Amino acid sequence: MIPRGTSGLALPLLALLLACVVTPARAAWLSRTVDGTMGTRIVVELWSEDKAAGERAIDAVMAEMNRIDRGMSTYKSDSELSRVNATAATHPVKISAELFKLLETALEYSRITDGAFDVTYASVGFMYDFHAHHHPSEQQIKSALPAVNYRHVLLDRASSSVRYTQPGVRIDLGGIAKGYAVDCGIAVLQQRGIQHAIVQAGGDSRIIGDRFGKPWIVGIRHPDRRDEVIARLPLVDTAISTSGDYERFFDENGTRYHHIIDPHTGHSASRVRSATILATSATRSDGLSKTAFVLGAEAAIKIYERLGDVDAIIVKPDGTVLYTKGLEPAGTQH
Ligand code: ADP
Ligand code: MG
């Protein structure tokens, strides 16, 4: 009961109390994890001034991821990309502006990386099944390998079409589509006025703003010990992708068969154990995270440093860790 003498204070006090109760329910940090979309785990975390609007924004990100998966998955026989793979070797196929642009970007990354990133890896790559522990024979690789070459993919801007120059060419966007989906998810959030968020699709993430006034902390795991972290990076307004030979693999007679394929040999590319790339977009960090597996850490670092807007942390087979100059720990710079 409120004593009579203090009743003048009761109303503002009540308002304050109500405000305390109401504000946390309206503005909030929200987080959601969904397994399965794009064959991976999607995580969205954000700050919203309005909880209900924040939940709707997360719904919209998930819908966007599903939309991209429907068009660009090779696991779906009715996707736009599957349609291209089925017919582009016989005649030019008209494609959406969105797929055209992503293929242009993919070809640009092939040129940047001296062909280490190559979406036609799938001309051989489709014969691997890491889940079923199956790999192609040397003979199968030899006969399919001539179809692996990004130069076999011709884009015609005027007709918005794509054509393959020879039979047997297949494209798979598994090395760039998750990063692209993350960028699209971030764009969806920004259109809704969200300024603090992380969107993750498997190993590809992008961050906008900070978290509780501090950087977001992203850990890079140890290649062999899942629960061990080799580095913790404080990040704001950046994209980060990690590729590792421990993501989808099986070991057979001392050889690791894993999902990053060397376009020159058709075998798993094993010059490094993991590569983490920081870049301005997740499309870019994803597209560039395969390079070191194919070219080796030193050659890849040269490419990244030449680009200027990219940093990398690479774990070599002997466990040593290489950084681009922009990330070298204090005390190691000369
Ligand atoms: P995640 O699929 O978890 O994002 P990565 O970013 O490391 O993992 O991408 C690996 C995927 O990239 C493979 O599963 C495959 O679809 C694709 N890929 C494999 N080798 C190459 C390559 N040389 N160039 C382009 N894409 C590749
Ligand atoms: Mg990726």
Tab-separated table of C-alpha atoms and ligand atoms in Angstrom:
chain	number	residue	atom	x	y	z
A	1	MET	CA	0.000	0.000	0.000
A	2	ILE	CA	1.251	3.493	-0.793
A	3	PRO	CA	1.057	5.934	2.174
A	4	ARG	CA	-1.164	8.991	1.497
A	5	GLY	CA	1.629	11.479	1.979
A	6	THR	CA	3.714	10.033	-0.844
A	7	SER	CA	0.904	9.468	-3.316
A	8	GLY	CA	2.174	12.399	-5.410
A	9	LEU	CA	5.206	10.226	-6.191
A	10	ALA	CA	3.234	7.086	-6.878
A	11	LEU	CA	2.327	7.819	-10.496
A	12	PRO	CA	5.827	8.635	-11.801
A	13	LEU	CA	7.140	5.673	-9.817
A	14	LEU	CA	4.555	3.423	-11.397
A	15	ALA	CA	5.442	4.793	-14.843
A	16	LEU	CA	9.115	4.065	-14.183
A	17	LEU	CA	8.346	0.571	-13.010
A	18	LEU	CA	6.180	-0.063	-16.057
A	19	ALA	CA	8.889	1.296	-18.339
A	20	CYS	CA	11.335	-1.166	-16.781
A	21	VAL	CA	8.960	-4.016	-17.405
A	22	VAL	CA	7.943	-2.927	-20.910
A	23	THR	CA	11.319	-1.861	-22.403
A	24	PRO	CA	13.128	-5.222	-22.235
A	25	ALA	CA	10.144	-6.905	-23.842
A	26	ARG	CA	10.245	-4.460	-26.783
A	27	ALA	CA	13.959	-3.928	-27.445
A	28	ALA	CA	15.996	-7.114	-27.341
A	29	TRP	CA	18.905	-9.231	-28.486
A	30	LEU	CA	17.352	-12.054	-30.462
A	31	SER	CA	18.978	-15.251	-31.649
A	32	ARG	CA	17.806	-18.160	-33.751
A	33	THR	CA	19.545	-21.298	-35.050
A	34	VAL	CA	18.092	-23.409	-37.848
A	35	ASP	CA	19.704	-26.654	-39.026
A	36	GLY	CA	19.290	-27.987	-42.553
A	37	THR	CA	18.843	-24.921	-44.767
A	38	MET	CA	21.493	-24.963	-47.530
A	39	GLY	CA	22.690	-28.228	-45.989
A	40	THR	CA	24.147	-26.387	-43.025
A	41	ARG	CA	23.459	-24.510	-39.795
A	42	ILE	CA	22.087	-20.972	-40.089
A	43	VAL	CA	22.483	-18.643	-37.112
A	44	VAL	CA	21.063	-15.129	-36.889
A	45	GLU	CA	21.610	-12.900	-33.880
A	46	LEU	CA	20.556	-9.260	-33.767
A	47	TRP	CA	19.583	-6.268	-31.719
A	48	SER	CA	16.114	-4.938	-32.436
A	49	GLU	CA	14.334	-1.940	-30.922
A	50	ASP	CA	11.157	-3.969	-31.284
A	51	LYS	CA	11.165	-7.653	-30.411
A	52	ALA	CA	8.302	-8.629	-32.724
A	53	ALA	CA	9.844	-6.739	-35.669
A	54	GLY	CA	13.181	-8.415	-34.888
A	55	GLU	CA	11.586	-11.875	-35.024
A	56	ARG	CA	9.960	-10.962	-38.350
A	57	ALA	CA	13.365	-9.819	-39.646
A	58	ILE	CA	14.848	-13.218	-38.729
A	59	ASP	CA	11.918	-14.938	-40.517
A	60	ALA	CA	12.766	-12.844	-43.595
A	61	VAL	CA	16.463	-13.852	-43.455
A	62	MET	CA	15.515	-17.538	-43.274
A	63	ALA	CA	13.089	-17.111	-46.205
A	64	GLU	CA	15.850	-15.414	-48.198
A	65	MET	CA	18.248	-18.321	-47.509
A	66	ASN	CA	15.598	-20.788	-48.677
A	67	ARG	CA	14.960	-18.753	-51.822
A	68	ILE	CA	18.651	-18.786	-52.746
A	69	ASP	CA	18.937	-22.501	-51.998
A	70	ARG	CA	15.949	-23.260	-54.256
A	71	GLY	CA	17.636	-21.507	-57.183
A	72	MET	CA	21.258	-22.428	-56.690
A	73	SER	CA	21.391	-25.898	-55.161
A	74	THR	CA	22.615	-28.773	-57.298
A	75	TYR	CA	20.848	-31.151	-54.908
A	76	LYS	CA	17.505	-29.878	-56.230
A	77	SER	CA	16.878	-31.138	-59.754
A	78	ASP	CA	14.412	-28.288	-60.435
A	79	SER	CA	16.773	-25.464	-59.381
A	80	GLU	CA	17.832	-22.873	-61.947
A	81	LEU	CA	21.425	-24.110	-61.649
A	82	SER	CA	20.432	-27.753	-62.257
A	83	ARG	CA	18.600	-26.604	-65.394
A	84	VAL	CA	21.790	-24.861	-66.558
A	85	ASN	CA	23.916	-27.944	-65.875
A	86	ALA	CA	21.492	-30.140	-67.813
A	87	THR	CA	21.479	-28.071	-71.014
A	88	ALA	CA	24.218	-25.387	-71.191
A	89	ALA	CA	26.605	-27.697	-73.072
A	90	THR	CA	24.107	-28.029	-75.919
A	91	HIS	CA	22.780	-24.437	-76.145
A	92	PRO	CA	22.956	-21.092	-74.320
A	93	VAL	CA	20.603	-20.952	-71.322
A	94	LYS	CA	18.936	-17.692	-70.325
A	95	ILE	CA	19.392	-17.127	-66.601
A	96	SER	CA	18.234	-14.682	-63.931
A	97	ALA	CA	20.186	-11.463	-63.378
A	98	GLU	CA	21.019	-12.778	-59.894
A	99	LEU	CA	22.606	-16.037	-61.094
A	100	PHE	CA	24.366	-14.194	-63.926
A	101	LYS	CA	25.972	-11.782	-61.485
A	102	LEU	CA	27.074	-14.520	-59.077
A	103	LEU	CA	28.603	-16.523	-61.942
A	104	GLU	CA	30.451	-13.376	-63.061
A	105	THR	CA	31.804	-13.015	-59.516
A	106	ALA	CA	32.771	-16.705	-59.399
A	107	LEU	CA	34.720	-16.364	-62.652
A	108	GLU	CA	36.407	-13.232	-61.318
A	109	TYR	CA	37.592	-15.233	-58.258
A	110	SER	CA	38.920	-17.934	-60.596
A	111	ARG	CA	41.036	-15.311	-62.326
A	112	ILE	CA	42.180	-13.758	-59.019
A	113	THR	CA	43.212	-17.148	-57.607
A	114	ASP	CA	44.945	-18.532	-60.712
A	115	GLY	CA	42.134	-21.056	-61.112
A	116	ALA	CA	42.279	-22.435	-57.541
A	117	PHE	CA	38.656	-21.406	-57.078
A	118	ASP	CA	36.736	-22.949	-59.938
A	119	VAL	CA	33.023	-23.722	-59.869
A	120	THR	CA	33.515	-26.324	-62.630
A	121	TYR	CA	35.415	-28.451	-60.079
A	122	ALA	CA	32.022	-30.195	-59.924
A	123	SER	CA	32.654	-31.893	-63.285
A	124	VAL	CA	34.813	-34.243	-61.183
A	125	GLY	CA	33.481	-33.288	-57.750
A	126	PHE	CA	30.048	-34.807	-58.360
A	127	MET	CA	31.628	-38.254	-58.220
A	128	TYR	CA	32.658	-37.843	-54.576
A	129	ASP	CA	30.216	-38.761	-51.840
A	130	PHE	CA	31.788	-37.906	-48.490
A	131	HIS	CA	28.810	-39.169	-46.570
A	132	ALA	CA	28.973	-42.591	-48.231
A	133	HIS	CA	32.836	-42.605	-48.151
A	134	HIS	CA	33.015	-42.845	-51.906
A	135	HIS	CA	35.624	-41.353	-54.235
A	136	PRO	CA	36.112	-41.677	-57.995
A	137	SER	CA	38.795	-43.982	-59.443
A	138	GLU	CA	41.911	-42.528	-61.081
A	139	GLN	CA	40.466	-43.507	-64.463
A	140	GLN	CA	37.182	-41.703	-63.740
A	141	ILE	CA	39.069	-38.585	-62.646
A	142	LYS	CA	41.274	-38.691	-65.747
A	143	SER	CA	38.369	-38.846	-68.146
A	144	ALA	CA	36.315	-36.127	-66.378
A	145	LEU	CA	39.166	-33.700	-65.645
A	146	PRO	CA	39.271	-31.948	-69.060
A	147	ALA	CA	35.795	-30.567	-68.263
A	148	VAL	CA	37.151	-28.783	-65.175
A	149	ASN	CA	38.124	-25.294	-66.289
A	150	TYR	CA	36.314	-22.055	-65.588
A	151	ARG	CA	37.179	-20.908	-69.124
A	152	HIS	CA	34.598	-23.434	-70.384
A	153	VAL	CA	31.859	-21.204	-68.916
A	154	LEU	CA	30.843	-18.413	-71.285
A	155	LEU	CA	28.585	-15.639	-70.087
A	156	ASP	CA	26.781	-13.384	-72.538
A	157	ARG	CA	25.628	-10.208	-70.899
A	158	ALA	CA	23.479	-9.007	-73.828
A	159	SER	CA	21.268	-12.114	-73.711
A	160	SER	CA	21.823	-12.822	-69.985
A	161	SER	CA	22.772	-16.372	-70.855
A	162	VAL	CA	25.367	-18.970	-70.012
A	163	ARG	CA	26.883	-21.629	-72.244
A	164	TYR	CA	29.395	-24.433	-71.628
A	165	THR	CA	31.959	-24.920	-74.380
A	166	GLN	CA	32.027	-28.701	-74.034
A	167	PRO	CA	30.085	-31.675	-72.749
A	168	GLY	CA	30.687	-32.938	-69.213
A	169	VAL	CA	30.992	-29.468	-67.653
A	170	ARG	CA	29.111	-29.043	-64.387
A	171	ILE	CA	28.982	-26.100	-62.043
A	172	ASP	CA	28.475	-26.235	-58.287
A	173	LEU	CA	28.206	-23.046	-56.236
A	174	GLY	CA	28.852	-24.780	-52.891
A	175	GLY	CA	32.042	-22.729	-52.543
A	176	ILE	CA	30.360	-19.329	-52.803
A	177	ALA	CA	26.570	-19.583	-52.414
A	178	LYS	CA	26.551	-19.668	-48.603
A	179	GLY	CA	28.623	-16.511	-48.453
A	180	TYR	CA	26.308	-14.928	-50.990
A	181	ALA	CA	23.253	-15.997	-48.969
A	182	VAL	CA	24.803	-14.445	-45.851
A	183	ASP	CA	25.265	-11.133	-47.707
A	184	CYS	CA	21.647	-11.278	-48.891
A	185	GLY	CA	20.543	-12.006	-45.303
A	186	ILE	CA	22.455	-8.974	-44.039
A	187	ALA	CA	20.872	-6.818	-46.784
A	188	VAL	CA	17.426	-7.980	-45.625
A	189	LEU	CA	18.261	-6.894	-42.064
A	190	GLN	CA	19.673	-3.535	-43.146
A	191	GLN	CA	16.545	-2.800	-45.182
A	192	ARG	CA	14.629	-3.245	-41.915
A	193	GLY	CA	16.852	-0.836	-40.022
A	194	ILE	CA	18.814	-3.458	-38.054
A	195	GLN	CA	22.292	-2.128	-37.246
A	196	HIS	CA	23.787	-4.788	-34.947
A	197	ALA	CA	23.733	-8.372	-36.189
A	198	ILE	CA	25.573	-11.515	-37.201
A	199	VAL	CA	24.344	-13.886	-39.910
A	200	GLN	CA	26.107	-17.246	-40.230
A	201	ALA	CA	25.687	-20.066	-42.741
A	202	GLY	CA	28.053	-22.878	-41.726
A	203	GLY	CA	31.571	-21.469	-41.957
A	204	ASP	CA	30.517	-18.190	-43.573
A	205	SER	CA	29.550	-15.189	-41.423
A	206	ARG	CA	29.028	-11.482	-41.698
A	207	ILE	CA	28.800	-8.979	-38.892
A	208	ILE	CA	27.274	-5.498	-38.858
A	209	GLY	CA	27.822	-3.127	-35.949
A	210	ASP	CA	29.053	-4.184	-32.529
A	211	ARG	CA	27.594	-6.287	-29.725
A	212	PHE	CA	26.768	-4.617	-26.372
A	213	GLY	CA	29.207	-1.847	-27.367
A	214	LYS	CA	32.057	-4.341	-27.834
A	215	PRO	CA	33.342	-6.269	-30.873
A	216	TRP	CA	31.828	-9.633	-31.694
A	217	ILE	CA	34.220	-12.452	-30.831
A	218	VAL	CA	34.610	-15.183	-33.447
A	219	GLY	CA	36.767	-18.217	-32.699
A	220	ILE	CA	38.734	-20.272	-35.214
A	221	ARG	CA	38.725	-23.914	-34.239
A	222	HIS	CA	41.679	-26.262	-34.126
A	223	PRO	CA	41.663	-28.508	-37.242
A	224	ASP	CA	41.725	-31.735	-35.199
A	225	ARG	CA	40.350	-30.773	-31.778
A	226	ARG	CA	36.802	-29.556	-32.250
A	227	ASP	CA	36.544	-27.875	-28.860
A	228	GLU	CA	39.891	-26.099	-29.044
A	229	VAL	CA	40.216	-22.598	-30.452
A	230	ILE	CA	43.464	-21.481	-32.140
A	231	ALA	CA	42.507	-17.779	-32.243
A	232	ARG	CA	39.748	-15.488	-31.080
A	233	LEU	CA	39.098	-12.499	-33.318
A	234	PRO	CA	37.312	-9.359	-32.129
A	235	LEU	CA	35.292	-8.209	-35.156
A	236	VAL	CA	33.057	-5.319	-36.213
A	237	ASP	CA	31.552	-4.719	-39.677
A	238	THR	CA	33.284	-7.529	-41.543
A	239	ALA	CA	32.752	-10.876	-43.209
A	240	ILE	CA	34.651	-14.018	-42.175
A	241	SER	CA	34.788	-17.472	-43.742
A	242	THR	CA	36.658	-20.566	-42.641
A	243	SER	CA	37.293	-23.588	-44.844
A	244	GLY	CA	38.682	-26.740	-43.280
A	245	ASP	CA	39.571	-30.284	-44.346
A	246	TYR	CA	37.648	-31.506	-41.265
A	247	GLU	CA	34.216	-30.306	-42.420
A	248	ARG	CA	33.184	-33.023	-44.851
A	249	PHE	CA	35.661	-35.851	-45.196
A	250	PHE	CA	36.589	-39.480	-44.727
A	251	ASP	CA	39.986	-41.114	-44.264
A	252	GLU	CA	40.998	-44.150	-46.285
A	253	ASN	CA	44.403	-45.886	-46.162
A	254	GLY	CA	46.023	-42.824	-44.639
A	255	THR	CA	44.568	-40.394	-47.215
A	256	ARG	CA	42.050	-37.735	-46.312
A	257	TYR	CA	39.310	-37.301	-48.903
A	258	HIS	CA	37.561	-33.989	-48.262
A	259	HIS	CA	35.280	-31.548	-49.986
A	260	ILE	CA	37.759	-29.000	-51.375
A	261	ILE	CA	38.925	-30.210	-54.758
A	262	ASP	CA	42.064	-29.160	-56.627
A	263	PRO	CA	40.774	-28.234	-60.111
A	264	HIS	CA	44.125	-29.209	-61.625
A	265	THR	CA	44.198	-32.780	-60.278
A	266	GLY	CA	40.615	-33.662	-59.332
A	267	HIS	CA	41.856	-34.820	-55.900
A	268	SER	CA	41.194	-33.250	-52.511
A	269	ALA	CA	43.403	-30.213	-52.089
A	270	SER	CA	45.530	-30.720	-49.009
A	271	ARG	CA	48.205	-28.064	-48.889
A	272	VAL	CA	46.694	-26.541	-45.746
A	273	ARG	CA	44.384	-27.725	-42.954
A	274	SER	CA	42.244	-24.601	-42.666
A	275	ALA	CA	41.991	-21.095	-44.055
A	276	THR	CA	40.081	-18.201	-42.535
A	277	ILE	CA	39.464	-15.145	-44.680
A	278	LEU	CA	38.308	-11.698	-43.605
A	279	ALA	CA	36.804	-9.518	-46.322
A	280	THR	CA	34.263	-6.817	-46.989
A	281	SER	CA	31.558	-9.267	-48.053
A	282	ALA	CA	30.847	-12.911	-47.261
A	283	THR	CA	30.624	-13.702	-50.978
A	284	ARG	CA	34.241	-12.585	-51.189
A	285	SER	CA	35.485	-14.271	-47.990
A	286	ASP	CA	33.775	-17.528	-49.045
A	287	GLY	CA	35.022	-17.385	-52.641
A	288	LEU	CA	38.594	-16.820	-51.492
A	289	SER	CA	38.788	-19.346	-48.619
A	290	LYS	CA	39.508	-22.363	-50.864
A	291	THR	CA	42.636	-20.857	-52.490
A	292	ALA	CA	45.263	-21.876	-49.935
A	293	PHE	CA	44.181	-25.534	-50.059
A	294	VAL	CA	45.054	-25.600	-53.756
A	295	LEU	CA	48.001	-23.169	-54.042
A	296	GLY	CA	49.569	-23.510	-50.576
A	297	ALA	CA	49.667	-20.986	-47.755
A	298	GLU	CA	52.510	-18.793	-49.024
A	299	ALA	CA	51.196	-18.382	-52.582
A	300	ALA	CA	47.680	-17.701	-51.282
A	301	ILE	CA	48.929	-15.076	-48.839
A	302	LYS	CA	50.692	-13.292	-51.702
A	303	ILE	CA	47.380	-13.136	-53.571
A	304	TYR	CA	45.456	-11.887	-50.516
A	305	GLU	CA	48.008	-9.190	-49.756
A	306	ARG	CA	47.907	-8.019	-53.348
A	307	LEU	CA	44.126	-7.607	-53.099
A	308	GLY	CA	44.483	-5.178	-50.198
A	309	ASP	CA	40.995	-5.610	-48.698
A	310	VAL	CA	41.466	-9.218	-47.564
A	311	ASP	CA	43.147	-10.776	-44.525
A	312	ALA	CA	43.826	-14.433	-43.777
A	313	ILE	CA	44.797	-16.884	-41.064
A	314	ILE	CA	46.034	-20.180	-42.445
A	315	VAL	CA	46.853	-23.393	-40.582
A	316	LYS	CA	49.481	-25.461	-42.384
A	317	PRO	CA	49.691	-29.283	-42.221
A	318	ASP	CA	52.517	-29.078	-39.634
A	319	GLY	CA	50.319	-26.939	-37.386
A	320	THR	CA	52.067	-23.615	-37.967
A	321	VAL	CA	49.800	-20.631	-38.458
A	322	LEU	CA	50.425	-17.963	-41.098
A	323	TYR	CA	48.818	-14.530	-41.103
A	324	THR	CA	48.589	-11.818	-43.717
A	325	LYS	CA	50.503	-8.692	-42.692
A	326	GLY	CA	47.340	-6.885	-41.559
A	327	LEU	CA	46.734	-9.540	-38.854
A	328	GLU	CA	50.190	-10.511	-37.647
A	329	PRO	CA	50.142	-10.637	-33.839
A	330	ALA	CA	51.927	-7.699	-32.157
A	331	GLY	CA	55.658	-8.262	-31.849
A	332	THR	CA	56.017	-10.299	-35.033
A	333	GLN	CA	56.061	-7.322	-37.396
A	334	HIS	CA	59.435	-6.164	-38.638
B	1	ADP	P1	31.194	-24.729	-46.681
B	1	ADP	O1	30.478	-25.564	-47.692
B	1	ADP	O2	31.067	-25.249	-45.286
B	1	ADP	O3	30.907	-23.254	-46.811
B	1	ADP	P2	33.702	-24.125	-47.926
B	1	ADP	O4	33.405	-22.671	-47.948
B	1	ADP	O5	35.061	-24.561	-47.538
B	1	ADP	O6	32.727	-24.943	-47.000
B	1	ADP	O7	33.366	-24.635	-49.381
B	1	ADP	C1	33.537	-25.986	-49.714
B	1	ADP	C2	32.703	-26.285	-50.913
B	1	ADP	O8	33.218	-25.579	-52.047
B	1	ADP	C3	32.682	-27.721	-51.337
B	1	ADP	O9	31.736	-28.471	-50.626
B	1	ADP	C4	32.342	-27.606	-52.801
B	1	ADP	O10	30.952	-27.448	-52.970
B	1	ADP	C5	33.011	-26.328	-53.219
B	1	ADP	N1	34.347	-26.508	-53.821
B	1	ADP	C6	35.227	-27.512	-53.617
B	1	ADP	N2	36.379	-27.310	-54.278
B	1	ADP	C7	36.221	-26.128	-54.938
B	1	ADP	C8	37.063	-25.360	-55.798
B	1	ADP	N3	38.286	-25.753	-56.114
B	1	ADP	N4	36.550	-24.204	-56.295
B	1	ADP	C9	35.306	-23.792	-55.984
B	1	ADP	N5	34.481	-24.459	-55.170
B	1	ADP	C10	34.930	-25.615	-54.647
B	2	MG	MG	31.731	-21.553	-47.457
